[in-house]
Amino acid sequence: MPGSVIIAAISSDIGVRLAQLYRAQGHEVIGTYRSSDNLAELTADAGIHLVHCDLADAASVRGAAAEIAALGKPWARLISAAGQLAPIGGFFGRDFDDWAASLSLNSVAQMRLLHALYPHRDQSSPAKVAFLVGGGINGPFRNYSAYCLGKVMLVKLCELLDDEYPDVHAIAVGTGWVNTKIHRQTVEAGDDAGINLRRTMEFLDSGQQGTTIEDIFGCIEWAFKAGRAATSGRNFSVVHDGWRGGGEALVARLTADPNIYKLRRHGN
């Protein structure tokens, strides 16, 4: 039986579908959630264990980790689908406490969860960890500084973990545009979102799915199966990287160059 999979923010649109895809492969799934609004279709599956966890609350994270440990199902994969766009707008125009809380949710809170869960991993092979990241990795993401900085921190954490812990296989995965409820935050921000408001409205009005969650799942699993030496500590794009069909050419590039697909000034 494959090892269990923990999905942080399982109640997100991406989290719900990832849970179903991992269940289809025979994994037991443990999902953390803050709100139960999106969980109706998961509760009937006895192979999905739901654990309340408010990532913004350190005590809640510790309690969730203890509850997960008590299940007696060491985890082989941890996928974090947590993220928050708000507060949206120029840095100096935001309430700093709100901004700092968003930065923490997009980075430190997810790190806290991983830190708490690390002792409860399946130790028979490297623990596989994937953080879902987003806009701003390659340039400024105007009016979304807390979200952008938080996701950049996760990218660097993957490299740090890869360097420090040979028993961890950590990756960051950029999903591209996915039609999920997170975009409501941009719509609610209105003009504070700047040009991204128009782009978001056009995307939502088009009715397109954007990146499929099946492709997100496929990219994550490709990176894990490609092996720690090739992919750990790296940042991948579901949309733009050549992982499909086995990705042999990409694996060869990654194996040959330890600097690519990471945050680097090297080579500039």
PDB file of C-alpha atoms in Angstrom:
ATOM      1  CA  MET A   1       0.000   0.000   0.000  1.00  0.00           C
ATOM      2  CA  PRO A   2       1.469   3.420  -0.939  1.00  0.00           C
ATOM      3  CA  GLY A   3       2.330   5.687   1.984  1.00  0.00           C
ATOM      4  CA  SER A   4      -0.169   8.249   3.178  1.00  0.00           C
ATOM      5  CA  VAL A   5      -0.390  11.714   1.663  1.00  0.00           C
ATOM      6  CA  ILE A   6      -0.955  14.843   3.736  1.00  0.00           C
ATOM      7  CA  ILE A   7      -2.650  17.700   1.895  1.00  0.00           C
ATOM      8  CA  ALA A   8      -2.518  21.020   3.696  1.00  0.00           C
ATOM      9  CA  ALA A   9      -5.532  23.214   2.850  1.00  0.00           C
ATOM     10  CA  ILE A  10      -7.437  20.206   1.534  1.00  0.00           C
ATOM     11  CA  SER A  11     -10.590  22.354   1.479  1.00  0.00           C
ATOM     12  CA  SER A  12      -9.162  24.493  -1.340  1.00  0.00           C
ATOM     13  CA  ASP A  13     -10.400  23.667  -4.832  1.00  0.00           C
ATOM     14  CA  ILE A  14      -6.987  22.277  -5.730  1.00  0.00           C
ATOM     15  CA  GLY A  15      -6.756  20.361  -2.459  1.00  0.00           C
ATOM     16  CA  VAL A  16     -10.095  18.592  -2.937  1.00  0.00           C
ATOM     17  CA  ARG A  17      -9.181  17.358  -6.410  1.00  0.00           C
ATOM     18  CA  LEU A  18      -5.648  16.334  -5.422  1.00  0.00           C
ATOM     19  CA  ALA A  19      -7.136  14.261  -2.612  1.00  0.00           C
ATOM     20  CA  GLN A  20      -9.349  12.446  -5.089  1.00  0.00           C
ATOM     21  CA  LEU A  21      -6.450  11.822  -7.468  1.00  0.00           C
ATOM     22  CA  TYR A  22      -4.241  10.397  -4.732  1.00  0.00           C
ATOM     23  CA  ARG A  23      -7.079   8.210  -3.495  1.00  0.00           C
ATOM     24  CA  ALA A  24      -7.488   6.868  -7.033  1.00  0.00           C
ATOM     25  CA  GLN A  25      -3.869   5.697  -6.818  1.00  0.00           C
ATOM     26  CA  GLY A  26      -4.532   3.852  -3.575  1.00  0.00           C
ATOM     27  CA  HIS A  27      -3.053   6.347  -1.115  1.00  0.00           C
ATOM     28  CA  GLU A  28      -4.685   7.127   2.176  1.00  0.00           C
ATOM     29  CA  VAL A  29      -5.068  10.898   2.467  1.00  0.00           C
ATOM     30  CA  ILE A  30      -4.848  13.093   5.547  1.00  0.00           C
ATOM     31  CA  GLY A  31      -6.136  16.584   4.941  1.00  0.00           C
ATOM     32  CA  THR A  32      -5.864  19.686   7.086  1.00  0.00           C
ATOM     33  CA  TYR A  33      -8.529  22.359   6.790  1.00  0.00           C
ATOM     34  CA  ARG A  34      -9.510  25.643   8.393  1.00  0.00           C
ATOM     35  CA  SER A  35     -13.003  25.845   6.875  1.00  0.00           C
ATOM     36  CA  SER A  36     -15.179  22.821   6.152  1.00  0.00           C
ATOM     37  CA  ASP A  37     -17.171  24.615   3.429  1.00  0.00           C
ATOM     38  CA  ASN A  38     -15.691  22.607   0.540  1.00  0.00           C
ATOM     39  CA  LEU A  39     -15.393  19.157   2.112  1.00  0.00           C
ATOM     40  CA  ALA A  40     -18.791  17.514   1.499  1.00  0.00           C
ATOM     41  CA  GLU A  41     -17.544  15.302  -1.340  1.00  0.00           C
ATOM     42  CA  LEU A  42     -14.585  14.033   0.718  1.00  0.00           C
ATOM     43  CA  THR A  43     -16.292  13.132   3.979  1.00  0.00           C
ATOM     44  CA  ALA A  44     -17.876   9.926   2.641  1.00  0.00           C
ATOM     45  CA  ASP A  45     -14.466   8.402   1.793  1.00  0.00           C
ATOM     46  CA  ALA A  46     -13.137   6.358   4.719  1.00  0.00           C
ATOM     47  CA  GLY A  47      -9.640   6.649   3.252  1.00  0.00           C
ATOM     48  CA  ILE A  48      -9.598  10.421   3.759  1.00  0.00           C
ATOM     49  CA  HIS A  49      -8.933  11.649   7.292  1.00  0.00           C
ATOM     50  CA  LEU A  50      -9.794  15.299   7.917  1.00  0.00           C
ATOM     51  CA  VAL A  51      -7.998  17.253  10.639  1.00  0.00           C
ATOM     52  CA  HIS A  52      -8.883  20.812  11.613  1.00  0.00           C
ATOM     53  CA  CYS A  53      -5.872  23.132  11.450  1.00  0.00           C
ATOM     54  CA  ASP A  54      -5.752  26.909  11.364  1.00  0.00           C
ATOM     55  CA  LEU A  55      -2.321  27.557   9.876  1.00  0.00           C
ATOM     56  CA  ALA A  56      -2.347  31.079  11.295  1.00  0.00           C
ATOM     57  CA  ASP A  57      -2.498  29.679  14.841  1.00  0.00           C
ATOM     58  CA  ALA A  58       0.665  27.986  16.137  1.00  0.00           C
ATOM     59  CA  ALA A  59      -1.264  26.076  18.812  1.00  0.00           C
ATOM     60  CA  SER A  60      -3.683  24.782  16.169  1.00  0.00           C
ATOM     61  CA  VAL A  61      -0.773  23.551  14.057  1.00  0.00           C
ATOM     62  CA  ARG A  62       0.743  21.728  17.028  1.00  0.00           C
ATOM     63  CA  GLY A  63      -2.619  20.168  17.852  1.00  0.00           C
ATOM     64  CA  ALA A  64      -3.138  19.047  14.256  1.00  0.00           C
ATOM     65  CA  ALA A  65       0.328  17.467  14.144  1.00  0.00           C
ATOM     66  CA  ALA A  66      -0.434  15.542  17.348  1.00  0.00           C
ATOM     67  CA  GLU A  67      -3.757  14.370  15.924  1.00  0.00           C
ATOM     68  CA  ILE A  68      -2.079  13.248  12.708  1.00  0.00           C
ATOM     69  CA  ALA A  69       0.619  11.388  14.668  1.00  0.00           C
ATOM     70  CA  ALA A  70      -2.103   9.610  16.658  1.00  0.00           C
ATOM     71  CA  LEU A  71      -3.571   8.212  13.434  1.00  0.00           C
ATOM     72  CA  GLY A  72      -0.511   5.986  13.167  1.00  0.00           C
ATOM     73  CA  LYS A  73      -0.189   6.505   9.413  1.00  0.00           C
ATOM     74  CA  PRO A  74       3.335   7.799   8.685  1.00  0.00           C
ATOM     75  CA  TRP A  75       3.245  10.128   5.705  1.00  0.00           C
ATOM     76  CA  ALA A  76       5.222   9.713   2.498  1.00  0.00           C
ATOM     77  CA  ARG A  77       4.070  12.946   0.801  1.00  0.00           C
ATOM     78  CA  LEU A  78       3.108  16.386   2.067  1.00  0.00           C
ATOM     79  CA  ILE A  79       1.468  18.683  -0.470  1.00  0.00           C
ATOM     80  CA  SER A  80       0.749  22.232   0.679  1.00  0.00           C
ATOM     81  CA  ALA A  81      -2.001  23.953  -1.284  1.00  0.00           C
ATOM     82  CA  ALA A  82      -2.319  26.851   1.154  1.00  0.00           C
ATOM     83  CA  GLY A  83      -2.252  30.410  -0.130  1.00  0.00           C
ATOM     84  CA  GLN A  84      -3.813  33.848   0.239  1.00  0.00           C
ATOM     85  CA  LEU A  85      -3.669  36.773  -2.191  1.00  0.00           C
ATOM     86  CA  ALA A  86      -5.067  39.452   0.174  1.00  0.00           C
ATOM     87  CA  PRO A  87      -4.241  42.121   1.185  1.00  0.00           C
ATOM     88  CA  ILE A  88      -3.970  43.309  -2.404  1.00  0.00           C
ATOM     89  CA  GLY A  89      -2.615  46.734  -3.272  1.00  0.00           C
ATOM     90  CA  GLY A  90       0.530  48.813  -2.955  1.00  0.00           C
ATOM     91  CA  PHE A  91       2.814  47.907  -0.041  1.00  0.00           C
ATOM     92  CA  PHE A  92       2.603  51.264   1.755  1.00  0.00           C
ATOM     93  CA  GLY A  93      -1.168  51.432   1.343  1.00  0.00           C
ATOM     94  CA  ARG A  94      -1.864  48.218   3.251  1.00  0.00           C
ATOM     95  CA  ASP A  95      -2.323  47.712   6.977  1.00  0.00           C
ATOM     96  CA  PHE A  96       1.007  46.222   7.969  1.00  0.00           C
ATOM     97  CA  ASP A  97      -0.427  43.709  10.439  1.00  0.00           C
ATOM     98  CA  ASP A  98      -2.726  42.346   7.733  1.00  0.00           C
ATOM     99  CA  TRP A  99       0.193  42.272   5.318  1.00  0.00           C
ATOM    100  CA  ALA A 100       2.450  40.429   7.772  1.00  0.00           C
ATOM    101  CA  ALA A 101      -0.273  37.893   8.558  1.00  0.00           C
ATOM    102  CA  SER A 102      -0.652  37.137   4.847  1.00  0.00           C
ATOM    103  CA  LEU A 103       3.110  36.826   4.415  1.00  0.00           C
ATOM    104  CA  SER A 104       3.150  34.330   7.281  1.00  0.00           C
ATOM    105  CA  LEU A 105       0.262  32.279   5.906  1.00  0.00           C
ATOM    106  CA  ASN A 106       1.956  32.113   2.515  1.00  0.00           C
ATOM    107  CA  SER A 107       5.271  30.963   3.999  1.00  0.00           C
ATOM    108  CA  VAL A 108       6.095  30.624   7.702  1.00  0.00           C
ATOM    109  CA  ALA A 109       2.805  28.971   8.660  1.00  0.00           C
ATOM    110  CA  GLN A 110       3.344  26.260   6.052  1.00  0.00           C
ATOM    111  CA  MET A 111       6.926  25.821   7.217  1.00  0.00           C
ATOM    112  CA  ARG A 112       5.646  25.454  10.791  1.00  0.00           C
ATOM    113  CA  LEU A 113       3.335  22.651   9.706  1.00  0.00           C
ATOM    114  CA  LEU A 114       6.125  20.799   7.902  1.00  0.00           C
ATOM    115  CA  HIS A 115       8.417  21.282  10.917  1.00  0.00           C
ATOM    116  CA  ALA A 116       5.762  19.794  13.220  1.00  0.00           C
ATOM    117  CA  LEU A 117       5.034  16.860  10.910  1.00  0.00           C
ATOM    118  CA  TYR A 118       8.612  15.919  10.021  1.00  0.00           C
ATOM    119  CA  PRO A 119       9.027  13.512  12.980  1.00  0.00           C
ATOM    120  CA  HIS A 120       5.915  11.600  11.879  1.00  0.00           C
ATOM    121  CA  ARG A 121       7.042  10.841   8.311  1.00  0.00           C
ATOM    122  CA  ASP A 122       7.582   7.388   6.823  1.00  0.00           C
ATOM    123  CA  GLN A 123      11.322   6.918   7.319  1.00  0.00           C
ATOM    124  CA  SER A 124      11.736   4.097   4.804  1.00  0.00           C
ATOM    125  CA  SER A 125      12.462   6.589   1.994  1.00  0.00           C
ATOM    126  CA  PRO A 126      12.975  10.351   1.595  1.00  0.00           C
ATOM    127  CA  ALA A 127       9.880  12.325   2.579  1.00  0.00           C
ATOM    128  CA  LYS A 128       8.390  14.011  -0.482  1.00  0.00           C
ATOM    129  CA  VAL A 129       7.262  17.617   0.015  1.00  0.00           C
ATOM    130  CA  ALA A 130       5.636  19.918  -2.566  1.00  0.00           C
ATOM    131  CA  PHE A 131       4.662  23.556  -2.062  1.00  0.00           C
ATOM    132  CA  LEU A 132       2.343  25.176  -4.587  1.00  0.00           C
ATOM    133  CA  VAL A 133       3.687  28.610  -5.514  1.00  0.00           C
ATOM    134  CA  GLY A 134       2.595  31.378  -7.848  1.00  0.00           C
ATOM    135  CA  GLY A 135       3.211  34.722  -9.474  1.00  0.00           C
ATOM    136  CA  GLY A 136       6.292  36.814  -8.881  1.00  0.00           C
ATOM    137  CA  ILE A 137       9.064  34.231  -9.039  1.00  0.00           C
ATOM    138  CA  ASN A 138      10.506  35.722 -12.244  1.00  0.00           C
ATOM    139  CA  GLY A 139       9.644  39.379 -11.695  1.00  0.00           C
ATOM    140  CA  PRO A 140       7.563  41.794  -9.625  1.00  0.00           C
ATOM    141  CA  PHE A 141       3.962  40.807  -8.973  1.00  0.00           C
ATOM    142  CA  ARG A 142       2.580  44.306  -8.538  1.00  0.00           C
ATOM    143  CA  ASN A 143       0.116  44.836  -5.674  1.00  0.00           C
ATOM    144  CA  TYR A 144       0.553  41.275  -4.365  1.00  0.00           C
ATOM    145  CA  SER A 145       3.732  41.682  -2.317  1.00  0.00           C
ATOM    146  CA  ALA A 146       2.757  39.549   0.708  1.00  0.00           C
ATOM    147  CA  TYR A 147       1.691  36.657  -1.504  1.00  0.00           C
ATOM    148  CA  CYS A 148       4.720  37.005  -3.778  1.00  0.00           C
ATOM    149  CA  LEU A 149       7.310  37.199  -0.992  1.00  0.00           C
ATOM    150  CA  GLY A 150       5.756  34.290   0.866  1.00  0.00           C
ATOM    151  CA  LYS A 151       5.915  32.045  -2.174  1.00  0.00           C
ATOM    152  CA  VAL A 152       9.520  33.053  -2.892  1.00  0.00           C
ATOM    153  CA  MET A 153      10.398  32.020   0.669  1.00  0.00           C
ATOM    154  CA  LEU A 154       8.937  28.583   0.006  1.00  0.00           C
ATOM    155  CA  VAL A 155      11.051  28.209  -3.132  1.00  0.00           C
ATOM    156  CA  LYS A 156      14.210  28.965  -1.174  1.00  0.00           C
ATOM    157  CA  LEU A 157      13.160  26.687   1.673  1.00  0.00           C
ATOM    158  CA  CYS A 158      13.056  23.769  -0.754  1.00  0.00           C
ATOM    159  CA  GLU A 159      16.691  24.413  -1.672  1.00  0.00           C
ATOM    160  CA  LEU A 160      17.701  24.773   1.972  1.00  0.00           C
ATOM    161  CA  LEU A 161      15.984  21.515   2.921  1.00  0.00           C
ATOM    162  CA  ASP A 162      17.598  19.742  -0.011  1.00  0.00           C
ATOM    163  CA  ASP A 163      21.016  20.907   1.182  1.00  0.00           C
ATOM    164  CA  GLU A 164      20.479  20.095   4.857  1.00  0.00           C
ATOM    165  CA  TYR A 165      18.419  16.902   4.810  1.00  0.00           C
ATOM    166  CA  PRO A 166      19.130  13.985   2.464  1.00  0.00           C
ATOM    167  CA  ASP A 167      15.945  12.340   3.759  1.00  0.00           C
ATOM    168  CA  VAL A 168      13.731  15.115   2.296  1.00  0.00           C
ATOM    169  CA  HIS A 169      12.791  15.551  -1.374  1.00  0.00           C
ATOM    170  CA  ALA A 170      11.312  19.065  -1.528  1.00  0.00           C
ATOM    171  CA  ILE A 171      10.002  20.881  -4.607  1.00  0.00           C
ATOM    172  CA  ALA A 172       8.088  24.061  -5.407  1.00  0.00           C
ATOM    173  CA  VAL A 173       5.477  23.877  -8.170  1.00  0.00           C
ATOM    174  CA  GLY A 174       4.127  26.913 -10.010  1.00  0.00           C
ATOM    175  CA  THR A 175       0.613  26.086 -11.091  1.00  0.00           C
ATOM    176  CA  GLY A 176      -0.108  28.900 -13.522  1.00  0.00           C
ATOM    177  CA  TRP A 177      -3.668  30.221 -13.813  1.00  0.00           C
ATOM    178  CA  VAL A 178      -6.205  27.843 -12.274  1.00  0.00           C
ATOM    179  CA  ASN A 179      -9.898  28.689 -12.111  1.00  0.00           C
ATOM    180  CA  THR A 180     -10.427  28.451  -8.343  1.00  0.00           C
ATOM    181  CA  LYS A 181     -12.116  30.525  -5.679  1.00  0.00           C
ATOM    182  CA  ILE A 182      -8.872  32.285  -4.683  1.00  0.00           C
ATOM    183  CA  HIS A 183      -9.467  34.726  -7.558  1.00  0.00           C
ATOM    184  CA  ARG A 184     -12.441  36.157  -5.677  1.00  0.00           C
ATOM    185  CA  GLN A 185      -9.906  38.034  -3.551  1.00  0.00           C
ATOM    186  CA  THR A 186      -8.694  39.926  -6.622  1.00  0.00           C
ATOM    187  CA  VAL A 187     -12.259  40.747  -7.684  1.00  0.00           C
ATOM    188  CA  GLU A 188     -13.060  41.972  -4.161  1.00  0.00           C
ATOM    189  CA  ALA A 189      -9.931  44.155  -4.159  1.00  0.00           C
ATOM    190  CA  GLY A 190     -11.218  46.036  -7.201  1.00  0.00           C
ATOM    191  CA  ASP A 191      -8.940  48.817  -8.417  1.00  0.00           C
ATOM    192  CA  ASP A 192      -6.345  48.002  -5.731  1.00  0.00           C
ATOM    193  CA  ALA A 193      -5.458  44.950  -7.834  1.00  0.00           C
ATOM    194  CA  GLY A 194      -4.334  47.187 -10.700  1.00  0.00           C
ATOM    195  CA  ILE A 195      -3.940  45.582 -14.101  1.00  0.00           C
ATOM    196  CA  ASN A 196      -4.439  42.140 -12.617  1.00  0.00           C
ATOM    197  CA  LEU A 197      -8.118  42.931 -12.018  1.00  0.00           C
ATOM    198  CA  ARG A 198      -8.781  43.130 -15.752  1.00  0.00           C
ATOM    199  CA  ARG A 199      -6.698  40.023 -16.454  1.00  0.00           C
ATOM    200  CA  THR A 200      -8.507  38.092 -13.731  1.00  0.00           C
ATOM    201  CA  MET A 201     -11.957  39.189 -14.886  1.00  0.00           C
ATOM    202  CA  GLU A 202     -11.144  38.209 -18.479  1.00  0.00           C
ATOM    203  CA  PHE A 203      -9.939  34.804 -17.295  1.00  0.00           C
ATOM    204  CA  LEU A 204     -12.995  34.173 -15.132  1.00  0.00           C
ATOM    205  CA  ASP A 205     -15.414  35.448 -17.770  1.00  0.00           C
ATOM    206  CA  SER A 206     -13.865  33.119 -20.353  1.00  0.00           C
ATOM    207  CA  GLY A 207     -15.028  30.098 -18.359  1.00  0.00           C
ATOM    208  CA  GLN A 208     -11.691  28.399 -18.993  1.00  0.00           C
ATOM    209  CA  GLN A 209     -10.223  26.030 -16.434  1.00  0.00           C
ATOM    210  CA  GLY A 210      -6.665  27.215 -17.058  1.00  0.00           C
ATOM    211  CA  THR A 211      -4.157  24.700 -15.736  1.00  0.00           C
ATOM    212  CA  THR A 212      -5.926  21.466 -14.914  1.00  0.00           C
ATOM    213  CA  ILE A 213      -5.477  19.998 -11.472  1.00  0.00           C
ATOM    214  CA  GLU A 214      -4.682  16.715 -13.196  1.00  0.00           C
ATOM    215  CA  ASP A 215      -1.661  18.453 -14.751  1.00  0.00           C
ATOM    216  CA  ILE A 216      -0.618  19.850 -11.358  1.00  0.00           C
ATOM    217  CA  PHE A 217      -0.814  16.327  -9.949  1.00  0.00           C
ATOM    218  CA  GLY A 218       1.104  14.982 -12.944  1.00  0.00           C
ATOM    219  CA  CYS A 219       3.910  17.513 -12.577  1.00  0.00           C
ATOM    220  CA  ILE A 220       4.283  16.843  -8.846  1.00  0.00           C
ATOM    221  CA  GLU A 221       4.432  13.099  -9.361  1.00  0.00           C
ATOM    222  CA  TRP A 222       6.823  13.442 -12.305  1.00  0.00           C
ATOM    223  CA  ALA A 223       9.237  15.440 -10.130  1.00  0.00           C
ATOM    224  CA  PHE A 224       9.060  12.909  -7.315  1.00  0.00           C
ATOM    225  CA  LYS A 225       9.556   9.941  -9.661  1.00  0.00           C
ATOM    226  CA  ALA A 226      12.409  11.649 -11.531  1.00  0.00           C
ATOM    227  CA  GLY A 227      14.434  11.303  -8.351  1.00  0.00           C
ATOM    228  CA  ARG A 228      15.806  13.439  -5.599  1.00  0.00           C
ATOM    229  CA  ALA A 229      19.165  14.067  -7.311  1.00  0.00           C
ATOM    230  CA  ALA A 230      17.480  15.673 -10.327  1.00  0.00           C
ATOM    231  CA  THR A 231      14.535  17.587  -8.884  1.00  0.00           C
ATOM    232  CA  SER A 232      14.878  18.192  -5.145  1.00  0.00           C
ATOM    233  CA  GLY A 233      15.340  21.833  -4.151  1.00  0.00           C
ATOM    234  CA  ARG A 234      13.992  23.083  -7.493  1.00  0.00           C
ATOM    235  CA  ASN A 235      11.068  25.173  -8.668  1.00  0.00           C
ATOM    236  CA  PHE A 236       8.954  23.855 -11.537  1.00  0.00           C
ATOM    237  CA  SER A 237       6.290  25.346 -13.770  1.00  0.00           C
ATOM    238  CA  VAL A 238       3.407  23.052 -14.625  1.00  0.00           C
ATOM    239  CA  VAL A 239       2.649  25.083 -17.735  1.00  0.00           C
ATOM    240  CA  HIS A 240       6.081  25.873 -19.151  1.00  0.00           C
ATOM    241  CA  ASP A 241       8.441  23.026 -18.228  1.00  0.00           C
ATOM    242  CA  GLY A 242       9.080  19.916 -20.316  1.00  0.00           C
ATOM    243  CA  TRP A 243       8.009  17.308 -17.769  1.00  0.00           C
ATOM    244  CA  ARG A 244       5.354  15.629 -19.871  1.00  0.00           C
ATOM    245  CA  GLY A 245       6.081  12.289 -21.504  1.00  0.00           C
ATOM    246  CA  GLY A 246       8.771  11.422 -18.996  1.00  0.00           C
ATOM    247  CA  GLY A 247      10.758  14.656 -19.294  1.00  0.00           C
ATOM    248  CA  GLU A 248      14.057  12.913 -20.060  1.00  0.00           C
ATOM    249  CA  ALA A 249      15.656  15.991 -21.624  1.00  0.00           C
ATOM    250  CA  LEU A 250      14.681  18.135 -18.636  1.00  0.00           C
ATOM    251  CA  VAL A 251      16.016  15.561 -16.181  1.00  0.00           C
ATOM    252  CA  ALA A 252      19.321  15.544 -18.072  1.00  0.00           C
ATOM    253  CA  ARG A 253      19.568  19.359 -17.864  1.00  0.00           C
ATOM    254  CA  LEU A 254      18.778  19.377 -14.166  1.00  0.00           C
ATOM    255  CA  THR A 255      21.277  16.649 -13.406  1.00  0.00           C
ATOM    256  CA  ALA A 256      24.001  18.509 -15.301  1.00  0.00           C
ATOM    257  CA  ASP A 257      23.460  21.940 -13.721  1.00  0.00           C
ATOM    258  CA  PRO A 258      22.839  22.382  -9.974  1.00  0.00           C
ATOM    259  CA  ASN A 259      21.953  26.083 -10.409  1.00  0.00           C
ATOM    260  CA  ILE A 260      19.000  25.983 -12.773  1.00  0.00           C
ATOM    261  CA  TYR A 261      15.381  26.050 -11.578  1.00  0.00           C
ATOM    262  CA  LYS A 262      16.500  27.729  -8.365  1.00  0.00           C
ATOM    263  CA  LEU A 263      16.642  31.313  -7.077  1.00  0.00           C
ATOM    264  CA  ARG A 264      19.990  32.507  -8.389  1.00  0.00           C
ATOM    265  CA  ARG A 265      21.980  35.564  -9.355  1.00  0.00           C
ATOM    266  CA  HIS A 266      24.575  33.154 -10.797  1.00  0.00           C
ATOM    267  CA  GLY A 267      24.953  33.604 -14.543  1.00  0.00           C
ATOM    268  CA  ASN A 268      23.289  37.033 -14.717  1.00  0.00           C
TER     269      ASN A 268
END
